[in-house]
Short mmCIF file of C-alpha atoms in Angstrom, two decimals:
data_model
loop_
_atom_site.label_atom_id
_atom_site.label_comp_id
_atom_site.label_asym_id
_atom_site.label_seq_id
_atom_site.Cartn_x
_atom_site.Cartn_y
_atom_site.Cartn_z
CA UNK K 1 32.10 46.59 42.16
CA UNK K 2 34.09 46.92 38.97
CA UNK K 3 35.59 43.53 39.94
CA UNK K 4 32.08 41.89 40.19
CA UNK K 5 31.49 43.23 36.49
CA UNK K 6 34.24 41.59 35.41
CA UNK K 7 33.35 38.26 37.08
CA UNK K 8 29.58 38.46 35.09
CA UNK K 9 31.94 39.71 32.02
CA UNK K 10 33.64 36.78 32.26
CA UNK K 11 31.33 34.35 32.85
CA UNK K 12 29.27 35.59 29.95
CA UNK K 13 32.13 34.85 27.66
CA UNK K 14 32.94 31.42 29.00
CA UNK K 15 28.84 30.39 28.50
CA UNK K 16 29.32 31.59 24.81
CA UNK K 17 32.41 30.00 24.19
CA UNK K 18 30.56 26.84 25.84
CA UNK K 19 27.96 27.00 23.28
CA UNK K 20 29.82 27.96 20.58
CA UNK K 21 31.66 24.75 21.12
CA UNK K 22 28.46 22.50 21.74
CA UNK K 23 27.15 24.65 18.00
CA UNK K 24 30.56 23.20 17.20
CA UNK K 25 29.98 19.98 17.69
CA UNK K 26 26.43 19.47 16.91
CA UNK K 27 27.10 20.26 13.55
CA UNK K 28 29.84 18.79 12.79
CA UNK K 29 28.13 15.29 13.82
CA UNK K 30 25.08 16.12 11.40
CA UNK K 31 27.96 16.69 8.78
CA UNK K 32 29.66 13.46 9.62
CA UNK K 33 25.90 11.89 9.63
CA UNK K 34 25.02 13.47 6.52
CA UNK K 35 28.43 12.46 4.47
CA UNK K 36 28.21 8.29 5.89
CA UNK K 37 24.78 8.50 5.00
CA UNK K 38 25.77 9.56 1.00
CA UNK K 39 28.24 7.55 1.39
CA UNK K 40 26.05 4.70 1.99
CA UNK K 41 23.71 5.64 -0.92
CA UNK K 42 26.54 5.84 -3.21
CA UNK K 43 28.12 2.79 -2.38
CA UNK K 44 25.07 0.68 -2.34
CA UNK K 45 23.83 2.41 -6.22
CA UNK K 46 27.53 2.75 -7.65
CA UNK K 47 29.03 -0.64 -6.27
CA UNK K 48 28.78 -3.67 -7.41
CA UNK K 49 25.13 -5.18 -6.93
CA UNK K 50 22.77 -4.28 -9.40
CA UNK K 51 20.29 -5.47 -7.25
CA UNK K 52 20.61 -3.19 -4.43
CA UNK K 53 20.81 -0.14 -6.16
CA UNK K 54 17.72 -1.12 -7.85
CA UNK K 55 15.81 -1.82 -4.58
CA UNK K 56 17.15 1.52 -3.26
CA UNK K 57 15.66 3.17 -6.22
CA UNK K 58 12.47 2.11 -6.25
CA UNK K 59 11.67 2.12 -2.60
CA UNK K 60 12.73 5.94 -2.26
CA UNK K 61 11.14 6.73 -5.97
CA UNK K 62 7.54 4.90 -4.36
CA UNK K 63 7.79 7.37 -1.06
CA UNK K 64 7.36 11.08 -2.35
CA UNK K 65 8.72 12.82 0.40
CA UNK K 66 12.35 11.19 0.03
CA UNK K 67 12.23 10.29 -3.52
CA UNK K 68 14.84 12.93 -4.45
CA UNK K 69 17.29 11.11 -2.58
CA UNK K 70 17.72 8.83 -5.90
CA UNK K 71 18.79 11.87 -7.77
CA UNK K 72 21.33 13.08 -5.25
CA UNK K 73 23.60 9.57 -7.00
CA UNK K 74 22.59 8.68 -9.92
CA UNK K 75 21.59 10.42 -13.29
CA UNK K 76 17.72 11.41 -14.52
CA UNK K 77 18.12 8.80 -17.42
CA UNK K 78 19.37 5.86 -15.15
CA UNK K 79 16.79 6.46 -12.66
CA UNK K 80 14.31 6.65 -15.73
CA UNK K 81 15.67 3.05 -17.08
CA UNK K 82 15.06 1.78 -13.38
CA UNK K 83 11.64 2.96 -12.67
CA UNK K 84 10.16 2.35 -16.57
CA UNK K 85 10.94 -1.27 -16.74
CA UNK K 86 7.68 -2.91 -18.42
CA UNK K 87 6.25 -5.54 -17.20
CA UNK K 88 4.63 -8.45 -18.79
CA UNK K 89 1.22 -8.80 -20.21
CA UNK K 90 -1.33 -10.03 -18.23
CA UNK K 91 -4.20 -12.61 -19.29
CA UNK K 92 -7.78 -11.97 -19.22
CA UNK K 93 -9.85 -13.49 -16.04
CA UNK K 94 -10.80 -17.67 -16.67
CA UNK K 95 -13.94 -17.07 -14.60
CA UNK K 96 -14.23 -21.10 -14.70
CA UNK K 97 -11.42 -21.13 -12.17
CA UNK K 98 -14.11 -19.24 -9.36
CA UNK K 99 -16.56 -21.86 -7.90
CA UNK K 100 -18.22 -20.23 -5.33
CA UNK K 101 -19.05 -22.15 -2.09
CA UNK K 102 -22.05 -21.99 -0.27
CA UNK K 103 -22.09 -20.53 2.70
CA UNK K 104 -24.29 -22.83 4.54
CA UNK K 105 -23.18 -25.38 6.94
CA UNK K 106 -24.94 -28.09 9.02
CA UNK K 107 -22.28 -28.21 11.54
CA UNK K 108 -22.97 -25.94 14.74
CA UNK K 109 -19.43 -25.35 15.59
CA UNK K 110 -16.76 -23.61 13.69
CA UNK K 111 -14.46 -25.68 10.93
CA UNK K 112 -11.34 -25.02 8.70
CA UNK K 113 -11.64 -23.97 5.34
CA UNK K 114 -9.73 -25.61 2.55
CA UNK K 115 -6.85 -23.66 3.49
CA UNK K 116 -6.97 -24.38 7.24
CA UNK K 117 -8.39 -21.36 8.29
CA UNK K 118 -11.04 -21.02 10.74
CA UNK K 119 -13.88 -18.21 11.31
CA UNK K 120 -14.00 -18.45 14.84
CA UNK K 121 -16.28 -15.86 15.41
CA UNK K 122 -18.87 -16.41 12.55
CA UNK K 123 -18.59 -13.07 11.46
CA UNK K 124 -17.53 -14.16 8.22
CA UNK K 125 -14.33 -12.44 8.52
CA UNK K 126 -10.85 -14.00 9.38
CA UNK K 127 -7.51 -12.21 10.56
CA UNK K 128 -4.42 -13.95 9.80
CA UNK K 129 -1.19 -12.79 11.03
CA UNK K 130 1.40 -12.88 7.92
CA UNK K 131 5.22 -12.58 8.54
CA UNK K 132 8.39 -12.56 5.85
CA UNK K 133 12.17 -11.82 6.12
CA UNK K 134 11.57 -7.90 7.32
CA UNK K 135 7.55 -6.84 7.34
CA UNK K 136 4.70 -8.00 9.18
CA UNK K 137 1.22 -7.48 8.44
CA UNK K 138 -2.19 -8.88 8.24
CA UNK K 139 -4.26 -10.96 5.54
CA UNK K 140 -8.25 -10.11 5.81
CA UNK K 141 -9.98 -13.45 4.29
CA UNK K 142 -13.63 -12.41 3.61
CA UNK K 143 -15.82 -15.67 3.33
CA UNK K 144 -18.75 -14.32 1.16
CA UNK K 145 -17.27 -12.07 -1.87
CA UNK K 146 -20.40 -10.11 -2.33
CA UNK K 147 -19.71 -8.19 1.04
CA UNK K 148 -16.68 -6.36 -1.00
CA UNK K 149 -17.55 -2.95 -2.72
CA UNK K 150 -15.79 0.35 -3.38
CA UNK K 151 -16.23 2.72 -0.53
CA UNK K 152 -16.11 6.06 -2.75
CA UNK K 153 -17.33 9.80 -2.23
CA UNK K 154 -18.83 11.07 -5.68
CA UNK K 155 -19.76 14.23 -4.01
CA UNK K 156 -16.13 15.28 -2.95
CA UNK K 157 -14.27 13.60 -6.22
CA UNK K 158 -11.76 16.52 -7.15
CA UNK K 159 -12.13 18.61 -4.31
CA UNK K 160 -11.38 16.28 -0.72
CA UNK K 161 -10.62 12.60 -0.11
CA UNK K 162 -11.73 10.64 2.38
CA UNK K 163 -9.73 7.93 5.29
CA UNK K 164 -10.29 4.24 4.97
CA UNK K 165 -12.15 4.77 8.41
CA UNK K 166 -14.24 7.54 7.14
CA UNK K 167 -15.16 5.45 3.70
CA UNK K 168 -16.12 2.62 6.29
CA UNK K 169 -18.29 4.78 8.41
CA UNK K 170 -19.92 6.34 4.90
CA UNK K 171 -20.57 2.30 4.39
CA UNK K 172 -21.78 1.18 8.06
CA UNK K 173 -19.22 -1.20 7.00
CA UNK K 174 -17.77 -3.54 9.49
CA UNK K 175 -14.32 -3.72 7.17
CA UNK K 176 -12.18 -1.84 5.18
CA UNK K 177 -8.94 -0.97 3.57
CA UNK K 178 -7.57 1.52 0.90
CA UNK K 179 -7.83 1.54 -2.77
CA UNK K 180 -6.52 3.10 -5.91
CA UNK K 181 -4.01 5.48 -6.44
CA UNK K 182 -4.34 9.45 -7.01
CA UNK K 183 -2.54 12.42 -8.30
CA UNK K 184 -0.23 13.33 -5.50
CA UNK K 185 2.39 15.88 -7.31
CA UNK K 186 5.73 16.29 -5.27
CA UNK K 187 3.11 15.48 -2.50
CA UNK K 188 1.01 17.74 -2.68
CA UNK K 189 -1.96 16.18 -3.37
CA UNK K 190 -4.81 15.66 -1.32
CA UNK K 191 -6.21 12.55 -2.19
CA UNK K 192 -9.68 14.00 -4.36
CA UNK K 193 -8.51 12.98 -7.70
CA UNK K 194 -7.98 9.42 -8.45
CA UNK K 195 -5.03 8.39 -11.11
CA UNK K 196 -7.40 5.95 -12.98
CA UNK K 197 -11.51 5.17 -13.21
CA UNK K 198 -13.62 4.14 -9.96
CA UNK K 199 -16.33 2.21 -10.20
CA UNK K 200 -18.83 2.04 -7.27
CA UNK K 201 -22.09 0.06 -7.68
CA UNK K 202 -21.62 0.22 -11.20
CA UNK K 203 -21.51 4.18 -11.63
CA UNK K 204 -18.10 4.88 -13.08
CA UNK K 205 -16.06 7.89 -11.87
CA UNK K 206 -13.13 9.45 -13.61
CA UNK K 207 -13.64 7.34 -16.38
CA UNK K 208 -11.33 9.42 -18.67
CA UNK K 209 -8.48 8.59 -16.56
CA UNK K 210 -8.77 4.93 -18.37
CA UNK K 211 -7.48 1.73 -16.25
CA UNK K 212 -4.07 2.63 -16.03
CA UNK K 213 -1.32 -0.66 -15.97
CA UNK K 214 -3.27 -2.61 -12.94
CA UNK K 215 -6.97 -2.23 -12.33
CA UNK K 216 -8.43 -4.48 -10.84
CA UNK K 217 -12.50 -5.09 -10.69
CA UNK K 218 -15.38 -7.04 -9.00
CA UNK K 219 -18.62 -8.34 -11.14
CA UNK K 220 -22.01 -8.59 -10.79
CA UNK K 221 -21.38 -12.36 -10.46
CA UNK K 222 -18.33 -11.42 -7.70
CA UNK K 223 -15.63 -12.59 -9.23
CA UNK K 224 -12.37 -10.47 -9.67
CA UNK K 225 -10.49 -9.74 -12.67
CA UNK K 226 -7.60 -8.69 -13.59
CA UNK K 227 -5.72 -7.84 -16.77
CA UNK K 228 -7.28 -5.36 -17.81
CA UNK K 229 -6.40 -3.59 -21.16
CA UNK K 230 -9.34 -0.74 -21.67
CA UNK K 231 -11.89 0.72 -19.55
CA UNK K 232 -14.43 -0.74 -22.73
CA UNK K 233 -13.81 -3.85 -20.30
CA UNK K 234 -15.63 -2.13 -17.13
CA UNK K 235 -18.92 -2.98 -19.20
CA UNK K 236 -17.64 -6.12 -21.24
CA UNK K 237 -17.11 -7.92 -17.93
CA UNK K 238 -19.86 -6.25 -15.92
CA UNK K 239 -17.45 -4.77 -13.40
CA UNK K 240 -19.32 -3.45 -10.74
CA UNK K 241 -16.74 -2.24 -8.43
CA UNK K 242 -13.16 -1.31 -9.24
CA UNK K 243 -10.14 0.62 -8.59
CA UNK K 244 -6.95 0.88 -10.06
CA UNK K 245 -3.04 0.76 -9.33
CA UNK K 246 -0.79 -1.98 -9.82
CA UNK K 247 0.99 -4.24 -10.67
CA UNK K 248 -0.78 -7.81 -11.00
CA UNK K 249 0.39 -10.26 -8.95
CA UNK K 250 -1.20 -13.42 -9.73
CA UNK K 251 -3.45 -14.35 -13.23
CA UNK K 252 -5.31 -17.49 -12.94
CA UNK K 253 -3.32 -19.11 -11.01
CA UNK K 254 -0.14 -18.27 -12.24
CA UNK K 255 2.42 -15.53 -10.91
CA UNK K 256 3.30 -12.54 -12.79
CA UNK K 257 6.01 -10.29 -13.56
CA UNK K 258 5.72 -7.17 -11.65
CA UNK K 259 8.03 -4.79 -12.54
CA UNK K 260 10.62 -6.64 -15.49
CA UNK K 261 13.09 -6.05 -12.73
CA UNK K 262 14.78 -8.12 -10.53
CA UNK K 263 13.65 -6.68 -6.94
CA UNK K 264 10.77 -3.55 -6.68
CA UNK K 265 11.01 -1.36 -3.34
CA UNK K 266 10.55 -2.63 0.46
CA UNK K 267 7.41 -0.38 1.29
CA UNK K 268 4.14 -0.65 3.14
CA UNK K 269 2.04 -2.50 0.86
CA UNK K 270 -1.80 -3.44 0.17
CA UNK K 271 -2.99 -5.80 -2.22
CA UNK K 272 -6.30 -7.79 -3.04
CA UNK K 273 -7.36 -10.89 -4.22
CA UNK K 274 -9.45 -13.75 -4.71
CA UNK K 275 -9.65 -17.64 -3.95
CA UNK K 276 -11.28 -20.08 -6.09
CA UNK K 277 -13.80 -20.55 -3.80
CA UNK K 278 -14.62 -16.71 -4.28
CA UNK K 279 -13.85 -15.60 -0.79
CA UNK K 280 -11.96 -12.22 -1.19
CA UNK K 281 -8.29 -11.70 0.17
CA UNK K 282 -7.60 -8.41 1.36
CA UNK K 283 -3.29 -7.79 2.57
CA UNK K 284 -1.38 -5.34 4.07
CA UNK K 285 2.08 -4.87 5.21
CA UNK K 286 3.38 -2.54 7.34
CA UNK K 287 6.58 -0.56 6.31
CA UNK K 288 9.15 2.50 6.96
CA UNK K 289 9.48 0.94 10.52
CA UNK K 290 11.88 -1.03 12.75
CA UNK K 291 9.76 -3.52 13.29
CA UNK K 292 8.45 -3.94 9.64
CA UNK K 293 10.69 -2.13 6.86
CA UNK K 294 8.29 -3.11 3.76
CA UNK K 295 7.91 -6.02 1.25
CA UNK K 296 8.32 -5.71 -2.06
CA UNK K 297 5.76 -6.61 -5.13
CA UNK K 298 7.17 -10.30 -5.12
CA UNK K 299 6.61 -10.73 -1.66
CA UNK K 300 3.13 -9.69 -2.44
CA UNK K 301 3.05 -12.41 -4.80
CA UNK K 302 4.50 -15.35 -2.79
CA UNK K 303 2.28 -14.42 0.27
CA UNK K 304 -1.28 -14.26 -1.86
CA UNK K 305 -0.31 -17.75 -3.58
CA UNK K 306 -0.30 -19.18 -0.26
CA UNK K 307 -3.32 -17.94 0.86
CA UNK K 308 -4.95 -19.81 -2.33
CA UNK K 309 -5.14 -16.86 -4.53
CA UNK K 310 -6.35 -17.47 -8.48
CA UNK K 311 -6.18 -13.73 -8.68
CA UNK K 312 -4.81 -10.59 -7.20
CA UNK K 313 -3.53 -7.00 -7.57
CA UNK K 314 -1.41 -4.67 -5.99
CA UNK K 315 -3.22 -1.59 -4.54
CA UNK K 316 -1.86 1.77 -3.68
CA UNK K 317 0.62 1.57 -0.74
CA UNK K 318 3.08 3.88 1.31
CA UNK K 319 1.29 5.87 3.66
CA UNK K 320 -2.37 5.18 2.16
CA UNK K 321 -1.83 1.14 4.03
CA UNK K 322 -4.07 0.84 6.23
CA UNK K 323 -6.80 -1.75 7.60
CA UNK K 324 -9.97 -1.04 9.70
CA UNK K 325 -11.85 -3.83 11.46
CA UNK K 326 -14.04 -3.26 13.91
CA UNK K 327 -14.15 0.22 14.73
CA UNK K 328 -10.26 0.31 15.00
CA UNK K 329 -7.11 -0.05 12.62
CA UNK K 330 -5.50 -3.00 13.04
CA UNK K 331 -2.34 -2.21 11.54
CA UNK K 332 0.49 0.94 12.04
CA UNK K 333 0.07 3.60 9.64
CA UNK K 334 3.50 4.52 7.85
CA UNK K 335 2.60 8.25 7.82
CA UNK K 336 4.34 11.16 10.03
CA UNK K 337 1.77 13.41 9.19
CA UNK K 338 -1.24 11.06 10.09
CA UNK K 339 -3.80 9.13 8.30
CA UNK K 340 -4.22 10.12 4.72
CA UNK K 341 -7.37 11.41 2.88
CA UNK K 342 -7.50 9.09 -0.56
CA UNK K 343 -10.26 8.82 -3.10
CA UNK K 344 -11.17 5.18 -3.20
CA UNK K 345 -11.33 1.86 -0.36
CA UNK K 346 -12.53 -1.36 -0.63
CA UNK K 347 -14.76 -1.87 1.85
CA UNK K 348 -16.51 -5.08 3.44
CA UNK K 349 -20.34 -4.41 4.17
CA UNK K 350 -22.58 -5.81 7.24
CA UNK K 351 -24.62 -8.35 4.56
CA UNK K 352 -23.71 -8.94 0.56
CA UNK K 353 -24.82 -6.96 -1.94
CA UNK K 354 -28.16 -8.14 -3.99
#
């Protein structure tokens, strides 16, 4: 007996010392993980490519659940000089530069736009598949401009948000994807109090938050502008629906500046613009994925020029990217947590607005 007490004794001691050891190992790989990945970080944002460290910066800095990472290398004040780069002013809207088409055809079977794109379905809606040196995503073209409105919640500004789905059921929309930014300190927030103004069918929201550095804004004539300066604008220009985040990315016709800085962060992105033919461009990228790690504002740019834009803005991105067509989203959703409550969408209705 005493020597079958001994055998469990024993045994007992070699399973601990077993997992003791495996303890043993286990974190002493996380430590070796831990000090290549720092290592990594401070090579790429104390080496020699200003470049890098700059994209590093500003693609952790966009993503506020790893955005401390940037302080864990490099000082408050160069992160600061990073992140507050200015950019360029932006130009009012040259409305002369929207013709809108008619929408009327005497041909009975589908044809390409002036682009080459086709509505096969006659919905008035096209999906395009868009592609770049690491992201994927999807370009909504929507043929008649006056579909496009703010989906927004007056009701539940400042207390809940709302998902792009949710915005697009509010709607009986057949479209939709997100909008402007919101307050989302260290985040925490839950997506009920926009960062700028929202207007939606002409009612303006939040309009002591001001415009902020990129709103952009439909009017009752359906064109888009951009470059805005004051929210005295909303009613100079008639703005009917608009959101705001930013940067610009194209001013009639022309590219712009997005950040003063070389690069900005690879992150999901959405963005919206128009054609001069008035039919509304609506973009989004997927990111924080192996398939698609993010595009940066300058992709943004490069991808609505060729797509015809005369006008466009970046809208918020990260984990609020999304697109609904359908009944479905069409495109992976960057969050870990699930689809995020936000305060604003653009949305594409059944029939245009009056």
């Amino acid at each position: 007996m005493e020597e079958m007490k001994n055998t469990g004794s024993g045994r007992g001691k070699n399973a601990l010392k077993y997992l003791l050891r495996i303890l043993g190992v286990f974190f002493l790989t996380v430590a070796l993980i831990v000090a290549f990945l720092y290592s990594v970080m401070l090579l790429v944002c104390r080496g020699p490519s200003d470049s890098a460290r700059d994209l590093f910066v500003l693609s952790v800095r966009e993503t506020s659940a790893i955005g401390f990472l940037a302080n864990l290398v490099l000082s408050d004040a160069e992160i600061e000089e990073i992140v507050s780069r200015p950019a360029g002013e932006v130009q009012e809207t040259d409305t002369s530069l929207i013709a809108m088409n008619s929408l009327s055809s005497d041909s009975t079977e589908p044809v390409a736009d002036e682009w080459g794109y086709v509505d096969d379905d006659g919905d008035g809606i096209i999906i395009v598949p868009v592609a770049g040196e690491g992201y994927i995503g999807k370009m909504m073209i929507v043929l008649d401009p006056s579909r496009v409105v703010v989906g927004c919640a007056p009701e539940l500004l400042g207390t809940a948000g709302c998902t792009v789905e949710e915005f697009a059921l509010r709607e009986d929309a057949v479209a939709a994807i997100n909008g402007g930014g919101f307050l989302d300190i260290n985040g925490g927030g839950n997506g009920s109090i926009p960062d700028t103004c929202i207007v939606s069918r002409g009612n303006v929201y939040y309009g002591g938050s001001g415009v902020g550095n990129g709103f952009v804004g439909i009017d009752s004539n359906y064109i888009l502008h951009v470059g805005f300066t004051s929210g005295s604008q909303i009613d100079e220009w008639d703005i009917q629906e608009g959101v705001g985040y930013g940067p610009v990315l194209v001013a009639n016709g022309e590219p712009q500046d997005t950040s003063g800085a070389l690069v900005s962060g690879l992150n999901p992105r959405t963005a919206i613009g128009q054609r001069s033919d008035g039919a509304i461009l609506m973009l989004v990228i997927d990111g924080r994925q192996p398939s698609s790690i993010g595009a940066t504002y300058t992709d943004e740019v490069d991808i609505m020029l060729s797509f015809g834009a005369v006008n466009a803005c970046n809208l918020d991105g990260g984990s609020s990217s999304l697109m609904w067509y359908n009944g479905e989203y069409i495109n992976n959703c960057a969050s870990v947590i699930g689809i995020r409550d936000i305060p604003s969408s653009f949305v594409v209705l059944k029939e245009g607005r009056s």
